[in-house]
Short mmCIF file of C-alpha atoms in Angstrom, two decimals:
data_model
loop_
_atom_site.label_atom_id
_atom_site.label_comp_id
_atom_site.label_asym_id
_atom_site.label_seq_id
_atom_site.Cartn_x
_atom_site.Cartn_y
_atom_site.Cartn_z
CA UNK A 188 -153.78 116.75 8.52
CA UNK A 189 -153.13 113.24 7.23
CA UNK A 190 -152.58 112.05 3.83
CA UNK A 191 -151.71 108.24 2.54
CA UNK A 192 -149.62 107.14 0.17
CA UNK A 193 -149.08 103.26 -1.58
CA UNK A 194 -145.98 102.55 -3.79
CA UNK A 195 -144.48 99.19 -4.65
CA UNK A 196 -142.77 99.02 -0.95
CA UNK A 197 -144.52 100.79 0.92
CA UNK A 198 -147.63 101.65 2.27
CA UNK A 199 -147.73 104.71 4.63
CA UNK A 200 -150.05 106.61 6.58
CA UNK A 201 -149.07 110.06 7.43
CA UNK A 202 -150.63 112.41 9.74
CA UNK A 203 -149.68 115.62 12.32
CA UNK A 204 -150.31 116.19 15.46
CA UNK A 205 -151.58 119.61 17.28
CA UNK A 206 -147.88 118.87 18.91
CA UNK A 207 -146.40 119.29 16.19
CA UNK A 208 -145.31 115.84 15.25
CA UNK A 209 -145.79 114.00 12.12
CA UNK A 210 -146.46 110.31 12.10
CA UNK A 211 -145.49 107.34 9.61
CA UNK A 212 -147.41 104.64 10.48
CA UNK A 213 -146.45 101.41 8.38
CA UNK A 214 -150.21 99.45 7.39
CA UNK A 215 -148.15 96.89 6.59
CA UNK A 216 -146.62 95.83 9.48
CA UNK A 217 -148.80 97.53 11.47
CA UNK A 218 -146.76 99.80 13.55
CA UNK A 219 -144.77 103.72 13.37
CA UNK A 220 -142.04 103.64 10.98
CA UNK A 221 -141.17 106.98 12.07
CA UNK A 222 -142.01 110.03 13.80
CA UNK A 223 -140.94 113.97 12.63
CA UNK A 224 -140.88 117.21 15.25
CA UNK A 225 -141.80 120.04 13.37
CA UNK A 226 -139.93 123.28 14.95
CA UNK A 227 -143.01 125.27 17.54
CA UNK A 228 -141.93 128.63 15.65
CA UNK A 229 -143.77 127.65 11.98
CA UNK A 230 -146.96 127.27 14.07
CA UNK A 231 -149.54 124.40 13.80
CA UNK A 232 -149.47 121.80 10.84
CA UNK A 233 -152.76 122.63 8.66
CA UNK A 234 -152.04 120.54 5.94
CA UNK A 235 -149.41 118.07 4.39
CA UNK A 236 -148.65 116.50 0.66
CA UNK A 237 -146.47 113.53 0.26
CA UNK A 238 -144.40 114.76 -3.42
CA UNK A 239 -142.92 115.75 -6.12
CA UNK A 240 -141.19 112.64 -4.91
CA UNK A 241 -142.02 109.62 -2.91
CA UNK A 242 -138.72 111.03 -0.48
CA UNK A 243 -140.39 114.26 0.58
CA UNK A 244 -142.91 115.26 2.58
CA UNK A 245 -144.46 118.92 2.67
CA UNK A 246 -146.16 120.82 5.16
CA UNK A 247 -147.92 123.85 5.44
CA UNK A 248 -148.63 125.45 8.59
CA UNK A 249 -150.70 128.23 10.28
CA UNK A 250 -148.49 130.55 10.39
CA UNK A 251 -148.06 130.73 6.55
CA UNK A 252 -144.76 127.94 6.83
CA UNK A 253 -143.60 125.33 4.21
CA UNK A 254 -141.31 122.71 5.70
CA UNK A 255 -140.04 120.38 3.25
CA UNK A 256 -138.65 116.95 4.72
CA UNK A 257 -136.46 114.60 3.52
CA UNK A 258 -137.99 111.25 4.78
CA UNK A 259 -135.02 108.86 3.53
CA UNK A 260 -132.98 111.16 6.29
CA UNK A 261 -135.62 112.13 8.60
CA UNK A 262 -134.42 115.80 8.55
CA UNK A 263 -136.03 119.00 6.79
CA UNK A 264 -134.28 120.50 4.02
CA UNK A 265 -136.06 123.58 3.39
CA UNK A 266 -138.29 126.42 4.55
CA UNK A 267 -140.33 129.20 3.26
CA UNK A 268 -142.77 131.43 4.48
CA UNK A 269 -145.62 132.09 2.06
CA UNK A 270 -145.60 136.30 1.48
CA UNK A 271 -148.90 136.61 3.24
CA UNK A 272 -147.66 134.95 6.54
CA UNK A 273 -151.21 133.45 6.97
CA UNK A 274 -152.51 130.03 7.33
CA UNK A 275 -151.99 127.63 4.17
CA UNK A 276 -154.54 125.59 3.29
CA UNK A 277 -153.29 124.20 0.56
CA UNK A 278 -150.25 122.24 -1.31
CA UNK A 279 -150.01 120.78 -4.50
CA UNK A 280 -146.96 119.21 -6.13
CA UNK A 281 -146.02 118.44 -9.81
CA UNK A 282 -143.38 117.27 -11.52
CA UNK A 283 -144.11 118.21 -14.93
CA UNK A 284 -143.28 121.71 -15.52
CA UNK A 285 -145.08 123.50 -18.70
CA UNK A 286 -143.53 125.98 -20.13
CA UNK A 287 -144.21 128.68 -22.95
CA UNK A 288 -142.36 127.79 -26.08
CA UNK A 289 -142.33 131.45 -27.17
CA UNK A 290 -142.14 131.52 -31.13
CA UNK A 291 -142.91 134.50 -33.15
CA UNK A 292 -146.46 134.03 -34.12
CA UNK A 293 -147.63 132.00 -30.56
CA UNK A 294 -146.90 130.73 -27.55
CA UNK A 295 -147.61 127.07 -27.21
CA UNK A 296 -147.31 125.34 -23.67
CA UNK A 297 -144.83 122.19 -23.85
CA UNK A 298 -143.69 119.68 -21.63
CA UNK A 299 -139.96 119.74 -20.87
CA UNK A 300 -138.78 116.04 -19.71
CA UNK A 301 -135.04 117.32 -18.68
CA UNK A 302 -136.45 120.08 -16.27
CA UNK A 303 -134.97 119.07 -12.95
CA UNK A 304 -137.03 121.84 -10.98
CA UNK A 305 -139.85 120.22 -9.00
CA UNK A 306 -142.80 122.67 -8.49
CA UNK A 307 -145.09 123.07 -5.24
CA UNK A 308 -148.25 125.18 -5.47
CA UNK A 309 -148.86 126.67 -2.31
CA UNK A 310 -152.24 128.77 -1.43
CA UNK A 311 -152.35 130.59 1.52
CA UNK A 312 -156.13 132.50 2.07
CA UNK A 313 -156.48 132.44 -1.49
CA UNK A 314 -153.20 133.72 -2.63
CA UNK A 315 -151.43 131.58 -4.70
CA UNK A 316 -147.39 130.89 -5.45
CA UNK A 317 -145.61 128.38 -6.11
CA UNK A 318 -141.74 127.14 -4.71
CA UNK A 319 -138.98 124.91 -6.65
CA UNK A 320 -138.50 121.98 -4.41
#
């Protein structure tokens, strides 16, 4: 798994290793900026999203694991296992969380700005859930 991601300081490769480590390799100065060990016990990384925030790193793994890392502090900060226990193979963060506004005669999605919850849609063989990060 490898993903990439370019803000106004930084520009970062990421990728995992069949080890078990995850890689930050700086393209700007051409050389690892740092290097994670995810624990043997959440099995094989299968795929990785850099989000909600520019400080956290998610993987999934293939034993049905979601490590989330703190990358300022080089140290994970949570862990769930998906309900089927199987392989995910896929992640997908937001920040924007759209909720029903329910009135009496309809329900009309909005966007809430103060929401601090951070979403993570996590698919695992096809079934679906999603995680506050």
């Amino acid at each position: 798994a490898r993903v990439h991601f370019n803000t106004l300081t930084e520009s970062m490769l990421v990728y995992g290793t069949r080890k078990g480590l995850v890689h930050g390799w700086d393209l700007r100065f051409d050389r690892e900026a740092w290097c994670l060990l995810a624990e043997p016990g959440v099995g094989l990384i299968e795929c990785m999203v850099v989000g909600p925030s520019i400080h956290t790193l998610v993987i999934g793994t293939s034993r049905g694991f979601v490590v989330v890392w703190d990358l300022r502090f080089q140290i994970p900060v949570q862990i769930w296992r998906h309900s089927a226990k199987s392989r995910i193979v896929s992640l997908s963060p937001f920040d924007n969380v759209c909720l029903l506004n329910q009135s009496a005669s309809s329900a009309k999605p909005t966007n809430s700005p103060n929401t601090k919850d951070q979403l993570l849609f996590v698919s695992a063989r096809g079934r679906k859930r999603s995680f506050g990060v």
